GROMACS .gro file of C-alpha atoms in nm:
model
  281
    1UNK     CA    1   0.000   0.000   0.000
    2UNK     CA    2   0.143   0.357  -0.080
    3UNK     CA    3   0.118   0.643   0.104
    4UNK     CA    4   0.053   1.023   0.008
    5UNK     CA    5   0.233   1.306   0.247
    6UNK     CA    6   0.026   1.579   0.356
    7UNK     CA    7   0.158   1.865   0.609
    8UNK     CA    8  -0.059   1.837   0.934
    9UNK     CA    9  -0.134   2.255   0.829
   10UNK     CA   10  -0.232   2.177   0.490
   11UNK     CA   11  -0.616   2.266   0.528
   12UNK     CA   12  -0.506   2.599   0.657
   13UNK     CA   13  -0.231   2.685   0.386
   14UNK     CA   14  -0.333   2.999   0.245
   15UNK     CA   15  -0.338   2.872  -0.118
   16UNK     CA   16  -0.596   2.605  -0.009
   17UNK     CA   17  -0.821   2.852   0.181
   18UNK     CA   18  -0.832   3.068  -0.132
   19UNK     CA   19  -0.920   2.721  -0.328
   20UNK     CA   20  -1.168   2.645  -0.105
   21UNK     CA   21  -1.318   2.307   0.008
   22UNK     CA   22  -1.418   2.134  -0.286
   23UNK     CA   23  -1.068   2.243  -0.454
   24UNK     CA   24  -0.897   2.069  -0.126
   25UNK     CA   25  -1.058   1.728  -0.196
   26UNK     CA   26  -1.008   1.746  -0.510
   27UNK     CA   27  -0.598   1.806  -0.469
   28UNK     CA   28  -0.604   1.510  -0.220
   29UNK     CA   29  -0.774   1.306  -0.508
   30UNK     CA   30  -0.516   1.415  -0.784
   31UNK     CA   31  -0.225   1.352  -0.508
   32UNK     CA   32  -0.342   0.981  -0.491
   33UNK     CA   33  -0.370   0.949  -0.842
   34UNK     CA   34  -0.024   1.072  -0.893
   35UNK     CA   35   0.130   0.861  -0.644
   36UNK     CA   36  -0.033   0.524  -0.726
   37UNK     CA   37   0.043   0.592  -1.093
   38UNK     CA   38   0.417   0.779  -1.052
   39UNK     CA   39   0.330   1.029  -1.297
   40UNK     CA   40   0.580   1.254  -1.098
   41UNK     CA   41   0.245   1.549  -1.020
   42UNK     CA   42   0.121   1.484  -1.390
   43UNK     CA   43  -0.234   1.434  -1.446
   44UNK     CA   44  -0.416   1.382  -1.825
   45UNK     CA   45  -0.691   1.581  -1.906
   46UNK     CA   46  -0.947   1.316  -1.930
   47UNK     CA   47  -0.807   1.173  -1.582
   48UNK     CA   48  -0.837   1.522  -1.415
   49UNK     CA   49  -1.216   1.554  -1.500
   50UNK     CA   50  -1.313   1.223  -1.404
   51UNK     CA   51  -1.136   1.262  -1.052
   52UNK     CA   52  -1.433   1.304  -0.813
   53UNK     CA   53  -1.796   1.300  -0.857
   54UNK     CA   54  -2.000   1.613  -0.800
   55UNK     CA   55  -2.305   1.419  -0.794
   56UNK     CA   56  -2.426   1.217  -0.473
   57UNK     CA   57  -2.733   0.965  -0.380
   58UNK     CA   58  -2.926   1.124  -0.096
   59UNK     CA   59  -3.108   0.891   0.203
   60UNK     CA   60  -3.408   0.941  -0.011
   61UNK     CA   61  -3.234   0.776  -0.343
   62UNK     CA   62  -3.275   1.074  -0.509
   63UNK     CA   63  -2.963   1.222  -0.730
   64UNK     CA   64  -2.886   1.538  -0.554
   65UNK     CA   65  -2.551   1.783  -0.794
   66UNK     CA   66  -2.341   1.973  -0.588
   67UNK     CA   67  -2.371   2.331  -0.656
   68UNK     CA   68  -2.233   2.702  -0.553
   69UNK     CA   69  -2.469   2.967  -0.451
   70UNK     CA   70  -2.409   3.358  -0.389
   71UNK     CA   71  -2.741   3.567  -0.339
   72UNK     CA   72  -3.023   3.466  -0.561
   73UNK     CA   73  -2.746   3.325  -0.822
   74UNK     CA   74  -2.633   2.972  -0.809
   75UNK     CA   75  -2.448   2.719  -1.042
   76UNK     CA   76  -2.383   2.327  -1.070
   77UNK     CA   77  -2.011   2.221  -0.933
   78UNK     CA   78  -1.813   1.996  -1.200
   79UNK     CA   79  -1.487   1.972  -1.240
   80UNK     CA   80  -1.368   2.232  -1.503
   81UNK     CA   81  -1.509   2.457  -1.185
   82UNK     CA   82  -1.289   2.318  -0.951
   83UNK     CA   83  -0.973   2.252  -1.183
   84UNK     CA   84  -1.034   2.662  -1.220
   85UNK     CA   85  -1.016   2.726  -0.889
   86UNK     CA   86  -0.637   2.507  -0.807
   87UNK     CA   87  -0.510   2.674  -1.110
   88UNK     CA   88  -0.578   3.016  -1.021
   89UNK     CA   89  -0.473   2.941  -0.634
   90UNK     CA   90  -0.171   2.836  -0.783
   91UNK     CA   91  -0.192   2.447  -0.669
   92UNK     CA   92  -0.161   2.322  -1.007
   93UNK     CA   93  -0.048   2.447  -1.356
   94UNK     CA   94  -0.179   2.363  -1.725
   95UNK     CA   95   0.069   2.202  -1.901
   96UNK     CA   96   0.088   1.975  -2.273
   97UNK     CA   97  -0.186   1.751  -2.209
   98UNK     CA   98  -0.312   1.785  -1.900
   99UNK     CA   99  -0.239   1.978  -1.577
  100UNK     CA  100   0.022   1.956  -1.333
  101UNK     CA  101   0.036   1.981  -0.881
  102UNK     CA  102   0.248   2.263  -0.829
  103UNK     CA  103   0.596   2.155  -0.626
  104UNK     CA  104   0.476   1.795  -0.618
  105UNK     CA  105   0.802   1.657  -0.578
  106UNK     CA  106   0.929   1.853  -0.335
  107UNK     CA  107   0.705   1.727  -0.073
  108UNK     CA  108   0.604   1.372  -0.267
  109UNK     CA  109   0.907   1.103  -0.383
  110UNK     CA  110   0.980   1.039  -0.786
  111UNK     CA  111   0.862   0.742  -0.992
  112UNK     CA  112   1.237   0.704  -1.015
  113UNK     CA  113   1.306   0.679  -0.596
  114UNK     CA  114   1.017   0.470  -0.587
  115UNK     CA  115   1.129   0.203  -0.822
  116UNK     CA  116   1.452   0.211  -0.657
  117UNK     CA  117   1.336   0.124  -0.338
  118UNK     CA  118   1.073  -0.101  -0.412
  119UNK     CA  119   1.371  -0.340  -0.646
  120UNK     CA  120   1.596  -0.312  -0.320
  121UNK     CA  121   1.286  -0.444  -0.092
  122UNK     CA  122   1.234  -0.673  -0.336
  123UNK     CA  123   1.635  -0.848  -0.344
  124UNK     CA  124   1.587  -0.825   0.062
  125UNK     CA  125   1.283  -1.059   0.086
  126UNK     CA  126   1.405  -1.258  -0.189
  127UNK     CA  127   1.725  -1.298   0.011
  128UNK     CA  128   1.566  -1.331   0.347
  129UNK     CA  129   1.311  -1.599   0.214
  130UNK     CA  130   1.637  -1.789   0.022
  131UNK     CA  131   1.777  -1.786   0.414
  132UNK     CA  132   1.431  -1.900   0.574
  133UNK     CA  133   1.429  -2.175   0.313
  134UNK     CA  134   1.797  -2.267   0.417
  135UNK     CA  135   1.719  -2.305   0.760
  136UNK     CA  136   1.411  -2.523   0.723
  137UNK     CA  137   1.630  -2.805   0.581
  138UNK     CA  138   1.911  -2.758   0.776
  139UNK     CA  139   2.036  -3.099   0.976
  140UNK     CA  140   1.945  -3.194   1.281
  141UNK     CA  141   2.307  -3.135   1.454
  142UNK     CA  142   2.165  -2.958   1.730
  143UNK     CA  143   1.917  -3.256   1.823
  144UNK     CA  144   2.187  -3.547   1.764
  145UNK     CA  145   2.413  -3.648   1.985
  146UNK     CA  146   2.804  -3.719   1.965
  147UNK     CA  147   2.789  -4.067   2.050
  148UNK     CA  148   2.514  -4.134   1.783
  149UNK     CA  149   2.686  -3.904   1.507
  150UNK     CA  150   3.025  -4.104   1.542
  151UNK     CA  151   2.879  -4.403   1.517
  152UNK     CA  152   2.713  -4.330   1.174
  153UNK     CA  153   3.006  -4.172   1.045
  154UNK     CA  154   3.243  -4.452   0.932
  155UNK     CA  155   3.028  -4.858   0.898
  156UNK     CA  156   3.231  -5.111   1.091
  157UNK     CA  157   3.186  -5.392   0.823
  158UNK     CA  158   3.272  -5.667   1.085
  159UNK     CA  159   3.106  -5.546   1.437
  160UNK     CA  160   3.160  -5.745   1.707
  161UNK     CA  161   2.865  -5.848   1.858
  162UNK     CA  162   2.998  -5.886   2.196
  163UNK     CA  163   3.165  -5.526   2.202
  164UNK     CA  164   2.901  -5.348   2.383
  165UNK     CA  165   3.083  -5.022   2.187
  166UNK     CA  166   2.926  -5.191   1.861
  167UNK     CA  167   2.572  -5.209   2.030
  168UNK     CA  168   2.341  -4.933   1.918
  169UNK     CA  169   2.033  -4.800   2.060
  170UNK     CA  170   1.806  -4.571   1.870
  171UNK     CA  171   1.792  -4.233   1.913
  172UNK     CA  172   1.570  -4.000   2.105
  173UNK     CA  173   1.335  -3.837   1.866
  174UNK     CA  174   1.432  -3.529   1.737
  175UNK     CA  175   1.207  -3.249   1.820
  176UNK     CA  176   1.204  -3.131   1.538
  177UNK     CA  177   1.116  -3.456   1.320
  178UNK     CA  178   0.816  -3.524   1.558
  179UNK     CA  179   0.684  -3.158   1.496
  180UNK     CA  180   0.704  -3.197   1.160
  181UNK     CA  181   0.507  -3.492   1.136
  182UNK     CA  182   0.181  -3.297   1.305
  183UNK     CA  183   0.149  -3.079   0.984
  184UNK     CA  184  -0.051  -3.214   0.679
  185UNK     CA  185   0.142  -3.227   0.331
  186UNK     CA  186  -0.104  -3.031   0.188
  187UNK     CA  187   0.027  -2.744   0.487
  188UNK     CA  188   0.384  -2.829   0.445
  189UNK     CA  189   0.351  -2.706   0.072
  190UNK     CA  190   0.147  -2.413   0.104
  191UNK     CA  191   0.414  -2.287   0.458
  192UNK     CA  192   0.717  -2.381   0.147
  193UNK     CA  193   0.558  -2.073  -0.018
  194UNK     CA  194   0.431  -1.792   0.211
  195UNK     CA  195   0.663  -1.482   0.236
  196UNK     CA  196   0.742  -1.522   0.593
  197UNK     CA  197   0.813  -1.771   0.829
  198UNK     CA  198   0.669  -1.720   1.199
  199UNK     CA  199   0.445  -1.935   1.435
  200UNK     CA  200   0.380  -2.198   1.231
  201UNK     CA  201   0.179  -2.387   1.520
  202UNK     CA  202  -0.048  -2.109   1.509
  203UNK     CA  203  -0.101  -2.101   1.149
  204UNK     CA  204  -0.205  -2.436   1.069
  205UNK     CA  205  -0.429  -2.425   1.350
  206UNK     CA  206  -0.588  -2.182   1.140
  207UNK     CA  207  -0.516  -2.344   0.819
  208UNK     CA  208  -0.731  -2.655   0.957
  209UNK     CA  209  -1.015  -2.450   1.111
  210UNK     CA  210  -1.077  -2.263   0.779
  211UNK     CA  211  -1.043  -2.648   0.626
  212UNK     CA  212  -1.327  -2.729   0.883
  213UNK     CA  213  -1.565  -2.399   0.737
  214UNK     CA  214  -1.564  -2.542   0.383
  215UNK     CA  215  -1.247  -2.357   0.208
  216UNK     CA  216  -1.002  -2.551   0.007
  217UNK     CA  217  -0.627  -2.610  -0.011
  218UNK     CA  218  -0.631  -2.468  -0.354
  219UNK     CA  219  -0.825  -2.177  -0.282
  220UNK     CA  220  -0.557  -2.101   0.035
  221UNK     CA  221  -0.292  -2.171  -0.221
  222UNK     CA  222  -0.430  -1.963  -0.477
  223UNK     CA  223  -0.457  -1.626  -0.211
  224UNK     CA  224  -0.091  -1.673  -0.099
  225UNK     CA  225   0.014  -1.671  -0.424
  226UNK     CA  226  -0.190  -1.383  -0.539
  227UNK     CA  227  -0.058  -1.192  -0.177
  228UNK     CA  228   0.316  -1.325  -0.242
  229UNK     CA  229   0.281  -1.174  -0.578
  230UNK     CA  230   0.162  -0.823  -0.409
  231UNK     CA  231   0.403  -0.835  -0.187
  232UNK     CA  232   0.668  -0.833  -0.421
  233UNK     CA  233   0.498  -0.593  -0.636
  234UNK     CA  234   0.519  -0.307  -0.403
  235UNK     CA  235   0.860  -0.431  -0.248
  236UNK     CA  236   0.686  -0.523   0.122
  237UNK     CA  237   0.941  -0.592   0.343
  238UNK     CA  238   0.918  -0.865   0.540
  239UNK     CA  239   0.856  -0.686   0.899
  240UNK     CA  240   0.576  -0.576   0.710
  241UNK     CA  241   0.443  -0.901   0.500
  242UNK     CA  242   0.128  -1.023   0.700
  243UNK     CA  243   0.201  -1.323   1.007
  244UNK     CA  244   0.084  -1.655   0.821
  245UNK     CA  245  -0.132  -1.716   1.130
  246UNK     CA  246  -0.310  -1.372   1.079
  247UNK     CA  247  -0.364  -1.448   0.700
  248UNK     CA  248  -0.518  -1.779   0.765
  249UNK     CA  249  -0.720  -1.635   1.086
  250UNK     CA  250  -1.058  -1.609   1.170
  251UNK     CA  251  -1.108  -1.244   1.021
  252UNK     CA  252  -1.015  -1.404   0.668
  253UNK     CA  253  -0.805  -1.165   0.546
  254UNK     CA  254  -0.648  -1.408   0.242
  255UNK     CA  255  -0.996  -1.355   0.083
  256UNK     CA  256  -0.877  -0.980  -0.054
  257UNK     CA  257  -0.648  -1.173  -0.270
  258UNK     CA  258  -0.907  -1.394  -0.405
  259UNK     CA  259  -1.026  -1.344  -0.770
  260UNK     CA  260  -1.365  -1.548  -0.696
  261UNK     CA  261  -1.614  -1.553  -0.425
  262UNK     CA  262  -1.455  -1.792  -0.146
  263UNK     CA  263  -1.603  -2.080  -0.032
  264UNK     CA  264  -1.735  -2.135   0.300
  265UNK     CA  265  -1.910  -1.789   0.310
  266UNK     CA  266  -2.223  -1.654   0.127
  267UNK     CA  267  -2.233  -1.391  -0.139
  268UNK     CA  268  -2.406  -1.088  -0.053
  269UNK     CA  269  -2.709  -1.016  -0.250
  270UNK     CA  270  -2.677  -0.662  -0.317
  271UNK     CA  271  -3.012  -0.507  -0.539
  272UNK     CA  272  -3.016  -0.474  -0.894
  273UNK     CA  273  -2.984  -0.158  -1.089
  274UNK     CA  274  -3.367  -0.131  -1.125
  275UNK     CA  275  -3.440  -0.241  -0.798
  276UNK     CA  276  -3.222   0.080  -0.687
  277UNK     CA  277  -3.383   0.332  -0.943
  278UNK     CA  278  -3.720   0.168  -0.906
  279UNK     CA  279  -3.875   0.457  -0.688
  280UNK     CA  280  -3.628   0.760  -0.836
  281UNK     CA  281  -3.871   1.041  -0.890
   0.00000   0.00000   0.00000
């Protein structure tokens, strides 16, 4: 998710006040715009006009126009109005093919800073999930002890089977190995994949209780994989990538990255067109 800067005294800068209120939301609007898009404070013509809607559906479902009024005299807001308005305030300029937010980047970063930084995030999770990988299939040295390690290390091909040295017992389970063998395969490959690696108890305790409401392993597999994706995307760092746990949880969080309705939950039945216009006067 990206972010636009705004001053904490911005309503009250003097170039805003002269703009007025419907001016101010529309800056914020054209900020946004620029910032998702790094256009670097550029905004096309057609884009600019089709900003914000002056037009609004009252409680009563009637269409209701915004709209200035001074005395007896009064005229509908669009948004060759308000575009007026930041251009002679000075918050934006008319340039070749559009219009353009005055000083943008001094107080918002450059397409090119932003690319930057999103490519390094981007080799650090990389490299960071390379290392988590690493360490889930590192050996057991830890768990094993001496005694057991030497004897594996060079076969006696003639033991003698009164040399109690030569007698073997097995050894304790590992930890590790007996943990392992609580989580499904079907877990095991989906954990391979998610960008971060933290209480993994937790997380297929969720995994099975949204197994138990009716969703699938493919459709769990199919929102990390659409998250993953975002994640690398906009160069999320891994401090910042969502706990597994909390993306598998309760509040179902995974289903933002689904394409499809999930399963295990109803669609909402929202009205039809005519059903909403039905009683427009």
């Amino acid at each position: 998710m990206a972010w636009v800067r705004l001053d904490d005294g911005f309503a009250q800068h003097p170039k805003v006040m002269a703009a007025g209120p419907l001016a101010l939301a529309m800056q914020v609007a054209g900020l946004c715009y620029c910032n998702r898009n790094l256009t670097d404070g550029f905004i096309p013509w057609g884009i600019a006009r089709t900003l914000l809607s002056w037009e609004v559906l009252g409680p009563d479902r009637r269409q209701y126009r915004i709209s200035v009024t001074c005395g007896a005299h009064g005229e509908d807001v669009d948004s060759e109005y308000v575009i007026k308005q930041l251009i002679d305030a000075g918050m934006w300029e008319e340039v070749d093919g559009g219009d353009k937010i005055h000083d943008y980047l001094q107080y918002q970063p450059s397409k090119a800073k932003v690319l930057a930084e999103r490519a390094a995030a981007q080799e650090r999770m990389a490299r960071r999930r390379k290392e988590m990988r690493s360490e889930d299939v590192r050996p057991n040295i830890g768990g094993t002890s001496g005694e057991v390690r030497e004897k594996f290390k060079d076969p006696d091909p003639d033991p003698d089977p009164i040399n109690k040295d030569h007698m073997s017992s097995p050894a304790p389970p590992s930890r590790t190995s007996a943990s392992d063998e609580e989580y499904s395969k079907a877990f095991e490959t989906w954990w391979a994949d998610y960008p971060r690696k933290v209480r993994k108890r937790e997380a297929f305790a969720c995994w099975k209780a949204r197994l138990r409401e009716g969703v699938t392993a493919e459709t769990l597999t199919r929102a990390r994989d659409a998250y993953r994706a975002s994640c690398e995307r906009k160069g999320t760092e891994v401090d910042f990538v969502m706990h597994p746990a909390t993306f598998l949880g309760k509040k179902r969080p995974f289903e933002d990255y689904l394409e499809v309705e999930p399963e295990g939950r109803d669609k909402p039945c929202l009205p039809t067109l005519s059903e909403q216009t039905k009683d427009w006067v």
